[in-house]
Coordinates of N, CA, C and O in Angstrom, one line a residue:
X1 N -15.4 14.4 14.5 CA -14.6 13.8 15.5 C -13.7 12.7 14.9 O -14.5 11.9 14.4
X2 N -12.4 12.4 14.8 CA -11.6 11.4 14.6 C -12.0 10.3 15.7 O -12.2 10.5 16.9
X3 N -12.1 9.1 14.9 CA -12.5 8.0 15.4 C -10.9 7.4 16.1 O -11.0 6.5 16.8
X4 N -9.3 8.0 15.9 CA -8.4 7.6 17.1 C -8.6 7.9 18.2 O -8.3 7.2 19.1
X5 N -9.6 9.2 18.3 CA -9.8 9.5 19.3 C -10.4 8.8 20.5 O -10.0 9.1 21.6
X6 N -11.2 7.8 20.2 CA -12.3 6.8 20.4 C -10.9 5.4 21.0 O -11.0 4.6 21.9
X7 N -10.0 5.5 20.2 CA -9.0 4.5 20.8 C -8.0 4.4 21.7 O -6.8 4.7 21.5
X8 N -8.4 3.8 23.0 CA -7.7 3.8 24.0 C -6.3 3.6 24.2 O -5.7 4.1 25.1
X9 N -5.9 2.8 23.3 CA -4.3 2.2 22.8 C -3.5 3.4 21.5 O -2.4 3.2 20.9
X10 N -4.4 4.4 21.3 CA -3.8 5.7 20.2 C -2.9 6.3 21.3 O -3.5 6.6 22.4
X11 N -1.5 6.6 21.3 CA -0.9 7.5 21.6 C -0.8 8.9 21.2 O 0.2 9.0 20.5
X12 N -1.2 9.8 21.3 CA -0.3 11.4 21.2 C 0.9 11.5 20.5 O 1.7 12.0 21.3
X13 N 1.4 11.3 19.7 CA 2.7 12.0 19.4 C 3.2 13.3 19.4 O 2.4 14.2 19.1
X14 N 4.6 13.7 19.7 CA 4.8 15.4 19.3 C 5.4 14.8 18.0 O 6.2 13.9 18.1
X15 N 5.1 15.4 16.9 CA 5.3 15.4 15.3 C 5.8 16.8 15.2 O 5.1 17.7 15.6
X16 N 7.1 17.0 14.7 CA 7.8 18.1 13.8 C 7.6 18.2 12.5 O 8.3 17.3 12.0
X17 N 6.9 18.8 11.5 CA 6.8 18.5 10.3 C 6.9 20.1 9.7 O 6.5 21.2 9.9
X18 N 8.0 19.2 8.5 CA 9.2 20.5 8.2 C 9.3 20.5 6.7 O 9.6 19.5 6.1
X19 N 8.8 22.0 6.1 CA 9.0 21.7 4.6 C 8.7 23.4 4.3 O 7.8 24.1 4.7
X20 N 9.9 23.7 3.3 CA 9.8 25.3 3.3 C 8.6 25.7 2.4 O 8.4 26.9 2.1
X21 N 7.6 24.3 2.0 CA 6.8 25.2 1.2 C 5.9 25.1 2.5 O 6.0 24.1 3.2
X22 N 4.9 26.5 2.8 CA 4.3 26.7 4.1 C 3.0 26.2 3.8 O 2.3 26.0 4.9
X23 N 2.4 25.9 2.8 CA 1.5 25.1 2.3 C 1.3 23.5 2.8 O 0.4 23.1 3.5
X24 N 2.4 22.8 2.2 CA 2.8 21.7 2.8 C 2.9 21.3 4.2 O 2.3 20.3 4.6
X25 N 3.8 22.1 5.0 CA 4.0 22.0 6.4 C 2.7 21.9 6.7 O 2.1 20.9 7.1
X26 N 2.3 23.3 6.4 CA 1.0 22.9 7.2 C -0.7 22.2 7.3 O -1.5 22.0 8.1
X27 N -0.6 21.8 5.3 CA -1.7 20.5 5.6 C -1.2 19.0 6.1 O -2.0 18.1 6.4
X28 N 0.1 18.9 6.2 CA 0.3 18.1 7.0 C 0.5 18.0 8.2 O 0.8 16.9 8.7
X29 N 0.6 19.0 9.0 CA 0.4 19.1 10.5 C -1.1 18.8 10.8 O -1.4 18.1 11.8
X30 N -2.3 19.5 9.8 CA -3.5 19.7 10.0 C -4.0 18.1 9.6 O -5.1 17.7 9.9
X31 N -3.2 17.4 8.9 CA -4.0 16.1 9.0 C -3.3 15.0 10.4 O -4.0 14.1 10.8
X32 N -1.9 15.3 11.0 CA -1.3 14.7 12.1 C -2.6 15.3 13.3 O -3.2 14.5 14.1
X33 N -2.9 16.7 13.2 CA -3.6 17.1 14.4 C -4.8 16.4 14.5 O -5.1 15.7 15.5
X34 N -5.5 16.6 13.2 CA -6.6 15.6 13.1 C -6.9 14.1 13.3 O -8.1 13.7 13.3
X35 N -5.7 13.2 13.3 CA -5.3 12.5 13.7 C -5.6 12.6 15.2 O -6.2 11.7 15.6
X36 N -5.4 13.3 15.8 CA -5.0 13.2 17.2 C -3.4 13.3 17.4 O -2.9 12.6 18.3
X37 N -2.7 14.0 16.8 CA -1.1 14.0 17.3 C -0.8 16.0 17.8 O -1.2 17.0 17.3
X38 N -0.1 15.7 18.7 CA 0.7 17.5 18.6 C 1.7 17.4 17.4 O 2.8 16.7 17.4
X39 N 1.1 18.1 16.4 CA 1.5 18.3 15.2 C 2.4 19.8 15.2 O 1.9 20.6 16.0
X40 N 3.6 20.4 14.5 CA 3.8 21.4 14.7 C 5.0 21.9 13.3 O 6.1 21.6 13.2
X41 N 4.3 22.7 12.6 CA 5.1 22.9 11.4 C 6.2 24.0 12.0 O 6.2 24.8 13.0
X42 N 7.3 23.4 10.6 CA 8.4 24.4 10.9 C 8.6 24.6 9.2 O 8.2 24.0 8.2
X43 N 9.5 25.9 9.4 CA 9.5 25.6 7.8 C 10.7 26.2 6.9 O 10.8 26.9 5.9
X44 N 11.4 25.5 7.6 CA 13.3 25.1 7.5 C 13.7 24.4 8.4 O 13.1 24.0 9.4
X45 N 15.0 24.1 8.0 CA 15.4 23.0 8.9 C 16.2 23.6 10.3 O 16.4 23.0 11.3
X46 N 16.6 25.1 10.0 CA 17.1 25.6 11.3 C 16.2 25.9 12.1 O 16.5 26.0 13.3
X47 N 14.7 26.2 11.7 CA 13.8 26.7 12.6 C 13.5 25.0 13.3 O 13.4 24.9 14.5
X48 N 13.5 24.1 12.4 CA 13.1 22.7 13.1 C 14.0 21.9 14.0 O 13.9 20.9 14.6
X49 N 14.7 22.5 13.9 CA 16.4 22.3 15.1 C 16.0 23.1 15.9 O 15.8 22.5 16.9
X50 N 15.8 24.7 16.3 CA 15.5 24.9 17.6 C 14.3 24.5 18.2 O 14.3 24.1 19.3
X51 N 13.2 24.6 17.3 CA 11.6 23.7 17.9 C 12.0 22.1 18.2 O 11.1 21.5 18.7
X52 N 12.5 21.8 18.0 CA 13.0 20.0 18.5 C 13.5 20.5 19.6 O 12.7 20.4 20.6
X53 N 14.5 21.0 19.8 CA 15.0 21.3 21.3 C 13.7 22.0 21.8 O 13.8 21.5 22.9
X54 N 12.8 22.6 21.9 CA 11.7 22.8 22.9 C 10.3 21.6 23.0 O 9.4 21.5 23.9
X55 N 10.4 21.0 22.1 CA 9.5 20.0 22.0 C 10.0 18.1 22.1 O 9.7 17.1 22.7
X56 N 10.7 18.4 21.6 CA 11.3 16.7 21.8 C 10.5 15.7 21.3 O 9.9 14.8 21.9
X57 N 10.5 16.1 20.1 CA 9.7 15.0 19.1 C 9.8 13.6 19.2 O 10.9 13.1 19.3
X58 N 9.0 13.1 19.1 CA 8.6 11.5 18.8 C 9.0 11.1 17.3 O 9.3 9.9 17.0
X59 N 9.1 11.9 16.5 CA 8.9 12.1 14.8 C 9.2 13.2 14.2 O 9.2 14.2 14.9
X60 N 9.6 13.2 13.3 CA 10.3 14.3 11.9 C 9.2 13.9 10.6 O 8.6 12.9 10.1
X61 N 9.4 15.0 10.4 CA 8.6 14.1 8.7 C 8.9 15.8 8.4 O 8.4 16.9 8.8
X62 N 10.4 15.6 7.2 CA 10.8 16.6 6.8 C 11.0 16.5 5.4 O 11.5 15.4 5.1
X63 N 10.8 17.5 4.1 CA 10.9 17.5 2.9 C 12.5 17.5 2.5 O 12.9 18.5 3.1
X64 N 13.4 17.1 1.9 CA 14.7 17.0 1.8 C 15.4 17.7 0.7 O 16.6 17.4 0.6
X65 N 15.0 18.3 0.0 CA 15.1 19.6 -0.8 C 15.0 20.9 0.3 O 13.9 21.4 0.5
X66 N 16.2 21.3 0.9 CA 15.5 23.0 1.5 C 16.8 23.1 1.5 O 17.7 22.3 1.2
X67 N 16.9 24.6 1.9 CA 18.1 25.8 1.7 C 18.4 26.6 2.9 O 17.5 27.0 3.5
X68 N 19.7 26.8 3.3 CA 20.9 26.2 3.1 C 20.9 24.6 3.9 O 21.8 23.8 3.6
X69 N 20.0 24.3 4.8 CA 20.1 23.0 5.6 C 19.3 22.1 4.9 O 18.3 22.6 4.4
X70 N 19.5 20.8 4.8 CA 18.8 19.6 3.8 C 17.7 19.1 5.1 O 17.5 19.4 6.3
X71 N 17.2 18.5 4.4 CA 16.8 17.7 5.4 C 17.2 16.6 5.8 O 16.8 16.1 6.8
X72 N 18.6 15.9 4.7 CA 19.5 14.8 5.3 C 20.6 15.4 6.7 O 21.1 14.8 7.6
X73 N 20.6 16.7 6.2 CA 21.3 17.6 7.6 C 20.4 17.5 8.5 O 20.8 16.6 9.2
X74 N 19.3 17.9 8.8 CA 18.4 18.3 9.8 C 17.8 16.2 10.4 O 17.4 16.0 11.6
X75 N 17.8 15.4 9.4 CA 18.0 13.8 9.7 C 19.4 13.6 11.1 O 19.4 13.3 12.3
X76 N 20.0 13.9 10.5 CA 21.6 13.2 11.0 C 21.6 14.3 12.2 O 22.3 14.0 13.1
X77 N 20.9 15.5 12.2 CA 21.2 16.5 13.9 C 20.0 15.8 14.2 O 20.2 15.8 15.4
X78 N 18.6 15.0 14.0 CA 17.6 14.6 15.2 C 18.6 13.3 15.4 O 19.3 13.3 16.4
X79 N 18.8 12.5 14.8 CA 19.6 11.4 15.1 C 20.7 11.3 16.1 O 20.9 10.3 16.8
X80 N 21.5 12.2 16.0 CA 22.9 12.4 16.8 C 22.2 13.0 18.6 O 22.6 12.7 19.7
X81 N 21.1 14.1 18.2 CA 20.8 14.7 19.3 C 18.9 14.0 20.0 O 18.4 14.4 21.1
X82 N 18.4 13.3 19.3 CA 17.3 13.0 19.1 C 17.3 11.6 19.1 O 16.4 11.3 18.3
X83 N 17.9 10.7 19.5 CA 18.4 8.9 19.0 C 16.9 8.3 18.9 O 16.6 7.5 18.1
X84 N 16.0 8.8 20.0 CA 14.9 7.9 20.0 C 13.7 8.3 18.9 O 12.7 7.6 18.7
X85 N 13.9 9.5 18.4 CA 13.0 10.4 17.1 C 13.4 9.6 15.8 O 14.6 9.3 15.4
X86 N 11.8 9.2 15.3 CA 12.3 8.3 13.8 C 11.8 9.6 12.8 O 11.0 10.4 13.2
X87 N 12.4 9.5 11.5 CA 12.5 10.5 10.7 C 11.8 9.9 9.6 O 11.9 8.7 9.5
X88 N 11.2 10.5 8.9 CA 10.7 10.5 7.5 C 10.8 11.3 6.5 O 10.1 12.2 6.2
X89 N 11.9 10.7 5.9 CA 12.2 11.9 5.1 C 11.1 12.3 3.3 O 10.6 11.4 2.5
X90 N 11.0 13.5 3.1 CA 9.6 13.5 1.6 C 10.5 14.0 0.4 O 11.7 14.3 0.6
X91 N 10.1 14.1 -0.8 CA 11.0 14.8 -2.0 C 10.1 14.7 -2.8 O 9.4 13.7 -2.9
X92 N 9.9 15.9 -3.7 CA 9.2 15.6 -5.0 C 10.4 15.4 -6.0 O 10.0 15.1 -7.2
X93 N 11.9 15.6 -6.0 CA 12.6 15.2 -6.1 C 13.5 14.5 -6.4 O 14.1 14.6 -7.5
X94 N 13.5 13.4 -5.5 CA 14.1 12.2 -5.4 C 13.8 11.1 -5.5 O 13.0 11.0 -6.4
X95 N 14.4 9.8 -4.8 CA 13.7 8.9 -5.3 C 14.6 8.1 -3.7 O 15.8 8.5 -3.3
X96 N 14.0 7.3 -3.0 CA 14.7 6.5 -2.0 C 16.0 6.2 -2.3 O 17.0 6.5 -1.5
X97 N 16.2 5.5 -3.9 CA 17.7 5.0 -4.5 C 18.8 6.3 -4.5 O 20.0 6.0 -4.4
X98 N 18.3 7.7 -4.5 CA 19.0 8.8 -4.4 C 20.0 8.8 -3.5 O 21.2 9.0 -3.6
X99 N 19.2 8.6 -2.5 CA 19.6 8.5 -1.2 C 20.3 7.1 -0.6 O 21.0 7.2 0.4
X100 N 20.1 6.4 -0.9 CA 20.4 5.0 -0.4 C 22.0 5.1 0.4 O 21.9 5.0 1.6
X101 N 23.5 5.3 -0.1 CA 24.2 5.1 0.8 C 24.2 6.2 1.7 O 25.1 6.4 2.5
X102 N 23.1 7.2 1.7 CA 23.6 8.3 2.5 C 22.2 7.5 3.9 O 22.4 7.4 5.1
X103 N 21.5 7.3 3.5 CA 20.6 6.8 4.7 C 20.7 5.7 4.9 O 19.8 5.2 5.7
X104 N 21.6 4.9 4.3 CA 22.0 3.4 5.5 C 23.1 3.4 5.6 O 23.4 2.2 5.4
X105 N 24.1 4.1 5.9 CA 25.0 4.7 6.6 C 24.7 4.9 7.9 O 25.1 4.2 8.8
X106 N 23.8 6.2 8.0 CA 22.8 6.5 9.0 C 22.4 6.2 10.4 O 22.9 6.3 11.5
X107 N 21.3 5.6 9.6 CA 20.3 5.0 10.5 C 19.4 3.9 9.6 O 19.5 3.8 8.4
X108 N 18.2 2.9 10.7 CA 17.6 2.3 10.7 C 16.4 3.0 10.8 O 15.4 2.8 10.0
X109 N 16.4 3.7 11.7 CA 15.0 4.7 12.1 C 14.9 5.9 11.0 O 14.1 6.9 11.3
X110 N 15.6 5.8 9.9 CA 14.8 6.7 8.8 C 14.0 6.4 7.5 O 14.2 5.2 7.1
X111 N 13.3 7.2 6.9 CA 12.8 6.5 6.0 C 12.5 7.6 5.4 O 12.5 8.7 5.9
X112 N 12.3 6.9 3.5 CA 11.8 7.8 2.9 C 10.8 7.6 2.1 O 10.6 6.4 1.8
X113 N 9.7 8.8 1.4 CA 8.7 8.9 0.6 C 8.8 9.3 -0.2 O 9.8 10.1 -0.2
X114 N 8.1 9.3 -1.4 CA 8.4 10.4 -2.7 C 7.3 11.2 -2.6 O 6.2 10.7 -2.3
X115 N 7.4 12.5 -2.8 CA 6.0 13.3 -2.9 C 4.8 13.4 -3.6 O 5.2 12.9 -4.6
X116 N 3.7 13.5 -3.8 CA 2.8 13.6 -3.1 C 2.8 12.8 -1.9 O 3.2 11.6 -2.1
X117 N 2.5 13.0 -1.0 CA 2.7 11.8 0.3 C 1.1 11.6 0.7 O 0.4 12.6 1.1
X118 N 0.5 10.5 0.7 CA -0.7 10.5 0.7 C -0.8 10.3 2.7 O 0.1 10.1 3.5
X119 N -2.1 10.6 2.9 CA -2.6 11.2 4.4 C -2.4 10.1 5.3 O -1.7 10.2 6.3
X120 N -3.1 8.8 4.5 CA -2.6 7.5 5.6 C -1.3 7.0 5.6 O -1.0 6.2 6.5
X121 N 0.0 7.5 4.4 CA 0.8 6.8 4.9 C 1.6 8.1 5.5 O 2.8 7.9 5.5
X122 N 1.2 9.0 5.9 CA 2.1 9.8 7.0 C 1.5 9.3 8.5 O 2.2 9.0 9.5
X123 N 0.0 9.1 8.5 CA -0.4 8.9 9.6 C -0.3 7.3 9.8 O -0.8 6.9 10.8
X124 N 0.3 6.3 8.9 CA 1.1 4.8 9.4 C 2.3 5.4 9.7 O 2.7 5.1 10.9
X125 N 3.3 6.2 8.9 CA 4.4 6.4 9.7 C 4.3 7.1 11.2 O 5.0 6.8 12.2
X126 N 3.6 7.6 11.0 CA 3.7 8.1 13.2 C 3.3 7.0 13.7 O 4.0 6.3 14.5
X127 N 2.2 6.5 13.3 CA 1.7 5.1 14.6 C 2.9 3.9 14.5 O 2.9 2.9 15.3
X128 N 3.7 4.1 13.4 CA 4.7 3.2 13.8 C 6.4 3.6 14.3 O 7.5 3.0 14.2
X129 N 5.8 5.2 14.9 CA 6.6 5.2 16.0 C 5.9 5.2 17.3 O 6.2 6.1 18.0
X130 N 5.1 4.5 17.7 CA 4.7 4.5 18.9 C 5.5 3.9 20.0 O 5.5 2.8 19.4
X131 N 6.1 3.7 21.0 CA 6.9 3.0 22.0 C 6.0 1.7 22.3 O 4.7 1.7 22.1
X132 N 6.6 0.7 22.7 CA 5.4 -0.6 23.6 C 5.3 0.0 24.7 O 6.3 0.4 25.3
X133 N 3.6 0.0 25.2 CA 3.5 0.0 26.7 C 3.8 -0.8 27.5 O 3.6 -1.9 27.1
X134 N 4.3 -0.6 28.6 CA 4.8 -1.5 29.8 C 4.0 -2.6 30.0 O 3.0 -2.2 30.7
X135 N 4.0 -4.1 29.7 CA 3.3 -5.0 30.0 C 2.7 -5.3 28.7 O 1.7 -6.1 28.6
X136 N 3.4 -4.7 27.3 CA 2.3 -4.9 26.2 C 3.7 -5.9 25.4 O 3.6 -6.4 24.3
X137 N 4.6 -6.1 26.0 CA 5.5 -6.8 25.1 C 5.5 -8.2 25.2 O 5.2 -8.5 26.3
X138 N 5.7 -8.9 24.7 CA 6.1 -10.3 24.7 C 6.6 -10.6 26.1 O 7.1 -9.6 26.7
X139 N 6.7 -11.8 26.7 CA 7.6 -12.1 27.3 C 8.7 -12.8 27.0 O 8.6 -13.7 26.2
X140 N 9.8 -12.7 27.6 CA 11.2 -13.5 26.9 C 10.6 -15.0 26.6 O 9.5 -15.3 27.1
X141 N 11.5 -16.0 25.7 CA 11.4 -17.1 25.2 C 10.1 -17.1 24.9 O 9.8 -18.3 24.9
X142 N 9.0 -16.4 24.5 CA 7.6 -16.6 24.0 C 7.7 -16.3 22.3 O 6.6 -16.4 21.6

């Protein structure tokens, strides 16, 4: 049993996690699931553009090397069509600096990792898309 489970303040996320090696996609769906999130691999970026339109993700966590759509492509379509979905983008590839004017151009709400991507920091990147619950925020001038 996952001990989020046990946590009353854990949200559910729907997680898209997108990466054409099918290996990948899917131990990382199986550690979001285990987590406690609806985890759901896809494994291109066109199949993760139509499953976003039936799911309406909270999160992306997509590898940025894929063919013919990037995942800086498949970034900038959750963004445009997705504003409130934060993205995480992975590469065994790259390096953040790669990317630098193409994702702060962008957005705020994206980010990137280099690959191997270790278990807790995919599962810190979803819990820090969680929304504030109503009544859990500050109040003004505090």
């Amino acid at each position: 049993m996952s001990e989020q489970s046990n946590d009353p303040s854990a949200e559910s996320l729907r997680v898209l996690v997108v990466d054409d090696d099918i290996r990948v996609a899917d131990s990382m769906a199986s550690i979001l699931s285990a987590g406690g999130h609806e985890a759901t691999p896809a494994y291109s970026a066109e199949a993760a553009i139509k499953m976003a339109a039936r799911i309406t993700p909270h999160a992306v966590i997509s590898d940025v090397v894929m063919g013919p759509v990037s995942g800086i492509e498949l970034a900038n379509h959750m963004r445009e069509h997705f504003p409130n979905c934060k993205v995480l983008l992975i590469s065994g590839h790259a390096s953040a600096n790669d990317f630098g004017q193409t994702l702060a151009a962008r957005s705020s709400g994206l980010q990137f990792a280099p690959k191997p991507v270790a278990p807790h920091r995919i599962l810190e990147f979803v819990a820090s898309c969680r929304t504030p619950r109503p009544g859990m925020e500050p109040a003004a001038g505090s």
